Structures are given as C-alpha cells and as structure tokens.
Amino acid sequence: MSNHVFKVEGRAIPIRGNDIDTDQIIPARFMKCVTFDGLGEYAFFDVRFDDQGNGKDHPFNEEKYQGASILLVNSNFGCGSSREHAPQALAKWGIKAVVGESYAEIFAGNCVAMGIPAIELSHEAVEEIIRLVEEDPSLELTLLVREQVVQLGRRTFEGFIPPAYRNSLTQGTWDSTSVLLDAPEDIDKVAARLPYVSGF
Amino acid sequence: MGRNLFDKVWDLHKVRTLESGQDQLFIGLHLIHEVTSPQAFQMLEDRGLTVRFPERTFATVDHIVPTKAQARPFGDSLAEQMMLALEENTKKYNIEFFDLSSGKQGIVHIIGPELGLTQPGMTIACGDSHTSTHGAFGAIGFGIGTSQIRDVLASQCMAISRPKVRRIQVNGTLADGVYAKDIILKIIADLGVKGGLGYAYEYAGPAIHELSMEGRMTICNMSIEGGARVGYVNPDETSYEYIRGRQYAPDGEDFDQAIAFWNSIASDEDARYDDVYTLDANSLSPMVTWGINPGQAISVDDHMPSVSEMQPEQQEVARKAYRHMEFDEGQAIRGTQIDVAFLGSCTNSRISDLREAASIVKGRTVKSGVKAFVVPGSMQIARQAREEGLMQIFEDAGFEWRGAGCSMCLGMNPDKLQGREICASSSNRNFIGRQGAPGGRTLLMSPAMVAAAAITGEVTDVRELKQRASEPAHA
Ligand code: SF4
C-alpha cells in the first residue's frame, strides 16, 4: 500500500456550524479505551442521540449520507481538545478527507498525521458545495491534494492546504515517525547542546 | 532587531528542516497520561520501536481517576483497564510514573511545574491541549495528538511548522477581586476563539509580570481556548523563585548557571513580533461565560449580548448558545441561579486559587441546594491545603473535599453534571456536554467567583462579598 495521498474521491456529508469542538465530535466518556477501534459508532454521539438513545436529526443518522467519505464543515472545526480520538472516530466512521472553511490547529495536525487531507475553502465555496450535496447526496466529490482543489461535476473549487501538510501527504511522509528517526546523530547533537539535558 | 523567546527556544531545539518544509523539533520534556498514550504505545509496538529518551518522559494519571473512591481496582472497569495499560507501559519502557501511591499524582499540567520538571527554555509536549500551561515558565508547550505522541516516544522529536508570534501586552494593575482568569477570559472574548490560529502568544506587560506563577499558568493554560496552541511568559525572578528547591530543579551552582541560561532565552527588549495586542488591566472586572464557548464571556456587571449586533459569523453559534443555555438576550448574568460549584481543573486548582476561594468562603455556608466541591490539582496541593487549614474552611462551609484529578472538568470519571444542571466552574471549557451531561450548562469564572456563587447560589460579583467580609460585623 502506498503512503502517498494525492486524491480522495467519494460522496460527501455536510455538518453545518462554526466552532464545532472535539467534545461534540467525540464526547469524553467514549475515550475510556486503550485502542481507537470501535470509536466510529460514537462520532457526534450526543448530537445524534437523545438521553434514551433514540436517533435525532443529524446527517450521520441519515440513510442518504451513509457511505460518504468526505466531511463538509464550516469554520474552526475541531477546536478544543488535542484528542486524536476526534479524527480517529471520524475516520473509523468512514471519513477520508475534510473540506471546510478552517480548522483548529491541533485537529488539522492530527488529520495529517493520519493521512487525512483537510482543505480550506472560502465560506461561499463551502456553502455552495453543501447546497449542492444536500440537493443531491449521490454527487461524487474529488479532492486533489497537490492542486488544492475540490471538483464536483464540472465545477472546480480552489482551496488551500498548508504547504507542509500538502507535501507530507503527497510525499507519503505524513506518517512522520520514520522520517524523524532518519537523523539519529542530529537528534543527539541537539540533545547535547541543551544545558538542561547535558548538564548546566 | 532582537529575537523573542519563542524564536530562540525554537532554534535551539531545531534538529533540521524536513522535506515537507516542517521543522524537526527536539522535545525536552514529554509528559504522558492514561487517556492519549495507550494507543501511541501500541503503535510503537506494532512497528517494533522503543522509547528513545525514557529519562525525559514522565507519566501521571488524572482524567479517569475517581476523586472519591480511589481504591484499586477502580469501580469503572474501563478506567481500571486504562490505568493498567499505563502501569504496564511505564514499567516496560522505564518511564517514571507518578501514580496514586507516589503521593505526587495530580493533573499533568499541575505536577510538571510542581515537581520542577517544567523549566524555562524547554520544549514540552503532552497529549493534551492545555500543555500551553507550561509556557508560564518561559517554556514552549505543545498539545499533541496520539500519532505525535508516538513520534515523540520514538524519536523525542516532532514534525511541526513554525507559528507566528503575537505579543499580548497587558498594562496596568488588576483591581482587588479581579484575577488572571479574568484577563484570559477577556482576551479570548476580544480576539475570539479562533483569533490565535497560527500564533504563539507571548503574554507580557506589568499586569502579567505582577502575577504569581499560578496566575501565569492560568493564563497560558487557556491560550488554546483562544485558538493559540502555544502561550508563554518570559521568565523572571518570580519564575526562578518558584523553581528553586523543587525536586527536579537544578540545585547549587547549577541553579545559578541555569538562571544565566534562562535569562539568555528571554525575549530581547527590541524583539520582533508578527503582531501586538494591548489590553488595559485597570479596566477589567470579573468575567463570566454565558454561552457554549470560552469566547462568549462578559463582565459580571453586563447583560448578555444581542445576536443581531454580533459579527455575522458569530451569530449562529450565539443562537445555538442561547438555545442550549436557555438564557435570553439582554438578560443580566449576575443573579443566574446555579446548581453546582466546581473548584478544580488544571486552570484553577492550585494552592493560591484555593487560598483565594477559601478567603471568600471562610465563616460562610454554601447555599442550600447547591452541590459544591473542591478538587485540588495534585496530592501535594491537597496536603498543603490541609496543613494550611483550607480544607477545614471549605468543609465547614459545606463544600465536599476530593482527591486530585481532572474531575468535573470533563466527563471521563464519576464526577459529572446531571440533566440540565448549571455549574459555576473554575475550569476552561464550557462546550456542550463537556462536564459529562449532554444537557449540562457551564459558566466559566475565576475560583473566587465560583466560591461566591457557591455561597449565594447565584452568579455574584465576588467584590461584594469581599467588601462585606472586610466590614466590621454589626450585632
Ligand atoms: S483538568 Fe480538564 S483541561 Fe486540564 S488536563 Fe484535565 S481534563 Fe484537560
């Protein structure tokens, strides 16, 4: 399996609203786990179900959005906690890319570290895509990482992916551990020049 | 032009520039806890990797720890399982673990500074967004996700892009009854919950440097609520006095040399910043949140804002806030009835917070019907508070005294709001569901304001109680 992430294709699911925090994406009580497996069913749990466990009005509950792989969001998505449980829950549900206006910094970093591209589009573009998808949930979207665009039918929406994220996705270095381990002497050199490591 | 602390510390820890354009940054101190580390250890194992610098890694347990029934095994089997995983991993990789039997357990952002682990000029990472707290010492603290924890365990490094630096200059002096918490709530209210995206915040100015280390930690702690991943204060005498004599602090001659190093990494007088924001502390009054994010905060004398007068992009979340809170536009925040008073969390459960709150509570009783409880941030704080007689003051007033942990800051342990309860809380997040009940409602405020609300049963201007306490009692 290649680690390069050039494009993601699939149907989309819109989650409207600014400042959607990680406590909404995955309520803390579901983080009592030692693996990420199984988190998918708890994505957006408290906005999907009432106290009795009955389904509420939420795109994640709607038949027409099942199987979607591209999440559509507004601004400052994923703010709050650093929990990777949030993008993990989304990924386990089936999300492979995020299209939105803006993201909280740690959330965006977590997505990239998992190989999930998150592209920033203008408010108008996001609203337009959401409108089209709500009208016809069977529409297929394509996110091209290097080109920083989202394609929908014949329409192309230009966006932005920070260069470092774009590079690590397309170079296949988003899984950074092996890259970081590549320079063992350099790591030791830095450790040696830090007075609090090597002694004051 | 001079350099700021952030750039100096970054350059000192930079290993190299990666092909992606990010920097590889050496992490001087890695703190781990039970919630975000088990999956990272699993990833290490899956790849046959090990922990590169176990002696620079320290663990504690905080999120899932019950604050009442702490005997093992824990009543909640999932919590017990997480505890076992951390015990196993720390043993296997030779990582020091401050567990319940160490007498030093506590919230990760409290024990780092308390043990002298947190020092100026360090880079610090932890799988928790409030790692910015450690910046109070002139360190650079990053909250990281689990994949990055794996990276730091394996290489003691992370891949990261350098943010911009905004100086937040706080001039003037805080009035009596106004605290560090009010400064940061005001900053977030002014700049918005995403105002800090892409920035590290340097908090500076006379009002900041007059604060104790505890107050500085409160401010840096909540940087992330304003969107800034990193927040810091330049180290000064106050920082050095706090660090002196702590378990992991340098001692003897080393301490003097450390001070020379710490002074050298502070921002230069003429340092360059990407942006500057100025706030006047003289004009601040106690702040309270009325909504569902920490930016929705107003002065205790104010009325809740009108949606139509807000920036268009804030209107929708404001409407959502009014729906959830069941408050009305134009309603006064003062006088809002509360059900629960929570004194705790890594924002405000340090000894000075407890002292301030106790000074309000002393000789008074908690309003009947209000559940009030104090959760010290660490076992060491709990001991000190007991010795100083603070625990007694709280208990006499009708507060419950608990063991150290995150408690009701988030719903991962038995301490949770019920139903639609309204909680006056000294914590940092008022997100829907944050305190464990999907319908729960949180009002963030300073610990002294929480104490005042516990006594009166409603949101109260703590300055009134302070005044009454200082007036001679009339028969
Ligand atoms: S006290 Fe709250 S914010 Fe702090 S580490 Fe614990 S859960 Fe996180």
mmCIF file of C-alpha atoms in Angstrom, chain A residues 66-177:
data_model
loop_
_atom_site.group_PDB
_atom_site.id
_atom_site.type_symbol
_atom_site.label_atom_id
_atom_site.label_comp_id
_atom_site.label_asym_id
_atom_site.label_seq_id
_atom_site.Cartn_x
_atom_site.Cartn_y
_atom_site.Cartn_z
ATOM 1 C CA GLN A 66 -24.223 6.513 4.747
ATOM 2 C CA GLY A 67 -21.055 5.503 2.962
ATOM 3 C CA ALA A 68 -19.921 9.109 2.471
ATOM 4 C CA SER A 69 -16.192 9.659 2.841
ATOM 5 C CA ILE A 70 -15.728 13.433 2.612
ATOM 6 C CA LEU A 71 -16.795 15.604 5.522
ATOM 7 C CA LEU A 72 -18.041 19.129 4.742
ATOM 8 C CA VAL A 73 -17.695 21.658 7.569
ATOM 9 C CA ASN A 74 -17.673 25.393 8.257
ATOM 10 C CA SER A 75 -15.100 27.346 10.269
ATOM 11 C CA ASN A 76 -12.809 26.487 13.225
ATOM 12 C CA PHE A 77 -13.805 22.845 13.031
ATOM 13 C CA GLY A 78 -12.239 20.579 15.663
ATOM 14 C CA CYS A 79 -11.450 23.236 18.246
ATOM 15 C CA GLY A 80 -10.881 22.288 21.860
ATOM 16 C CA SER A 81 -9.013 19.255 22.988
ATOM 17 C CA SER A 82 -5.980 17.658 21.348
ATOM 18 C CA ARG A 83 -7.697 14.261 21.315
ATOM 19 C CA GLU A 84 -6.834 12.344 18.182
ATOM 20 C CA HIS A 85 -9.903 10.348 19.161
ATOM 21 C CA ALA A 86 -11.852 13.008 17.224
ATOM 22 C CA PRO A 87 -10.371 12.450 13.753
ATOM 23 C CA GLN A 88 -9.996 8.757 14.595
ATOM 24 C CA ALA A 89 -13.724 8.493 15.295
ATOM 25 C CA LEU A 90 -14.474 10.261 12.018
ATOM 26 C CA ALA A 91 -12.036 8.018 10.150
ATOM 27 C CA LYS A 92 -13.479 4.877 11.700
ATOM 28 C CA TRP A 93 -16.925 6.065 10.613
ATOM 29 C CA GLY A 94 -15.532 6.264 7.068
ATOM 30 C CA ILE A 95 -14.251 9.796 6.583
ATOM 31 C CA LYS A 96 -11.139 10.057 4.406
ATOM 32 C CA ALA A 97 -10.948 13.806 3.788
ATOM 33 C CA VAL A 98 -12.328 17.054 5.175
ATOM 34 C CA VAL A 99 -13.466 20.070 3.191
ATOM 35 C CA GLY A 100 -14.171 23.197 5.224
ATOM 36 C CA GLU A 101 -13.564 26.876 5.881
ATOM 37 C CA SER A 102 -10.935 26.487 8.635
ATOM 38 C CA TYR A 103 -9.690 24.083 11.284
ATOM 39 C CA ALA A 104 -8.281 24.260 14.768
ATOM 40 C CA GLU A 105 -4.543 23.800 14.590
ATOM 41 C CA ILE A 106 -4.115 20.596 16.574
ATOM 42 C CA PHE A 107 -7.058 18.999 14.778
ATOM 43 C CA ALA A 108 -5.538 19.797 11.380
ATOM 44 C CA GLY A 109 -2.196 18.375 12.530
ATOM 45 C CA ASN A 110 -3.857 15.219 13.792
ATOM 46 C CA CYS A 111 -5.643 14.737 10.467
ATOM 47 C CA VAL A 112 -2.418 14.985 8.516
ATOM 48 C CA ALA A 113 -0.658 12.626 10.914
ATOM 49 C CA MET A 114 -3.354 10.105 9.973
ATOM 50 C CA GLY A 115 -3.073 10.772 6.229
ATOM 51 C CA ILE A 116 -6.382 12.636 6.059
ATOM 52 C CA PRO A 117 -6.245 15.782 3.895
ATOM 53 C CA ALA A 118 -8.153 18.792 5.211
ATOM 54 C CA ILE A 119 -8.592 21.546 2.634
ATOM 55 C CA GLU A 120 -9.649 25.134 3.370
ATOM 56 C CA LEU A 121 -12.154 26.763 1.040
ATOM 57 C CA SER A 122 -13.890 30.124 1.156
ATOM 58 C CA HIS A 123 -17.147 30.424 3.047
ATOM 59 C CA GLU A 124 -19.022 30.864 -0.236
ATOM 60 C CA ALA A 125 -17.450 27.790 -1.805
ATOM 61 C CA VAL A 126 -18.230 25.613 1.204
ATOM 62 C CA GLU A 127 -21.817 26.854 1.297
ATOM 63 C CA GLU A 128 -22.206 26.181 -2.412
ATOM 64 C CA ILE A 129 -20.846 22.638 -2.116
ATOM 65 C CA ILE A 130 -23.042 21.924 0.900
ATOM 66 C CA ARG A 131 -26.068 23.223 -1.000
ATOM 67 C CA LEU A 132 -25.333 21.001 -3.995
ATOM 68 C CA VAL A 133 -24.690 17.941 -1.835
ATOM 69 C CA GLU A 134 -27.840 18.466 0.202
ATOM 70 C CA GLU A 135 -29.773 18.669 -3.052
ATOM 71 C CA ASP A 136 -28.187 15.518 -4.376
ATOM 72 C CA PRO A 137 -26.295 13.390 -1.842
ATOM 73 C CA SER A 138 -25.264 10.946 -4.555
ATOM 74 C CA LEU A 139 -22.852 13.510 -6.057
ATOM 75 C CA GLU A 140 -19.233 12.414 -6.167
ATOM 76 C CA LEU A 141 -16.570 14.867 -4.991
ATOM 77 C CA THR A 142 -12.882 14.741 -5.779
ATOM 78 C CA LEU A 143 -10.261 16.393 -3.617
ATOM 79 C CA LEU A 144 -6.897 16.844 -5.303
ATOM 80 C CA VAL A 145 -4.174 17.455 -2.758
ATOM 81 C CA ARG A 146 -1.361 18.846 -4.871
ATOM 82 C CA GLU A 147 -3.704 21.024 -6.929
ATOM 83 C CA GLN A 148 -5.592 22.126 -3.783
ATOM 84 C CA VAL A 149 -8.948 21.878 -5.452
ATOM 85 C CA VAL A 150 -12.272 20.201 -4.919
ATOM 86 C CA GLN A 151 -14.060 19.033 -8.025
ATOM 87 C CA LEU A 152 -17.763 18.431 -8.216
ATOM 88 C CA GLY A 153 -19.101 17.504 -11.610
ATOM 89 C CA ARG A 154 -17.769 20.152 -13.977
ATOM 90 C CA ARG A 155 -17.204 22.670 -11.194
ATOM 91 C CA THR A 156 -13.833 23.233 -9.598
ATOM 92 C CA PHE A 157 -13.390 25.000 -6.265
ATOM 93 C CA GLU A 158 -9.943 26.303 -5.418
ATOM 94 C CA GLY A 159 -8.740 25.967 -1.862
ATOM 95 C CA PHE A 160 -5.693 25.851 0.332
ATOM 96 C CA ILE A 161 -3.740 23.166 2.109
ATOM 97 C CA PRO A 162 -0.718 24.463 4.070
ATOM 98 C CA PRO A 163 2.401 23.583 2.048
ATOM 99 C CA ALA A 164 3.959 21.384 4.736
ATOM 100 C CA TYR A 165 0.776 19.330 5.003
ATOM 101 C CA ARG A 166 0.406 19.141 1.253
ATOM 102 C CA ASN A 167 3.981 17.957 0.898
ATOM 103 C CA SER A 168 3.831 15.354 3.599
ATOM 104 C CA LEU A 169 0.623 13.933 2.111
ATOM 105 C CA THR A 170 1.885 13.781 -1.445
ATOM 106 C CA GLN A 171 5.396 12.669 -0.469
ATOM 107 C CA GLY A 172 3.925 9.979 1.723
ATOM 108 C CA THR A 173 5.792 11.289 4.768
ATOM 109 C CA TRP A 174 2.689 12.167 6.800
ATOM 110 C CA ASP A 175 3.444 9.207 8.989
ATOM 111 C CA SER A 176 6.382 11.087 10.415
ATOM 112 C CA THR A 177 7.986 8.599 12.785
#
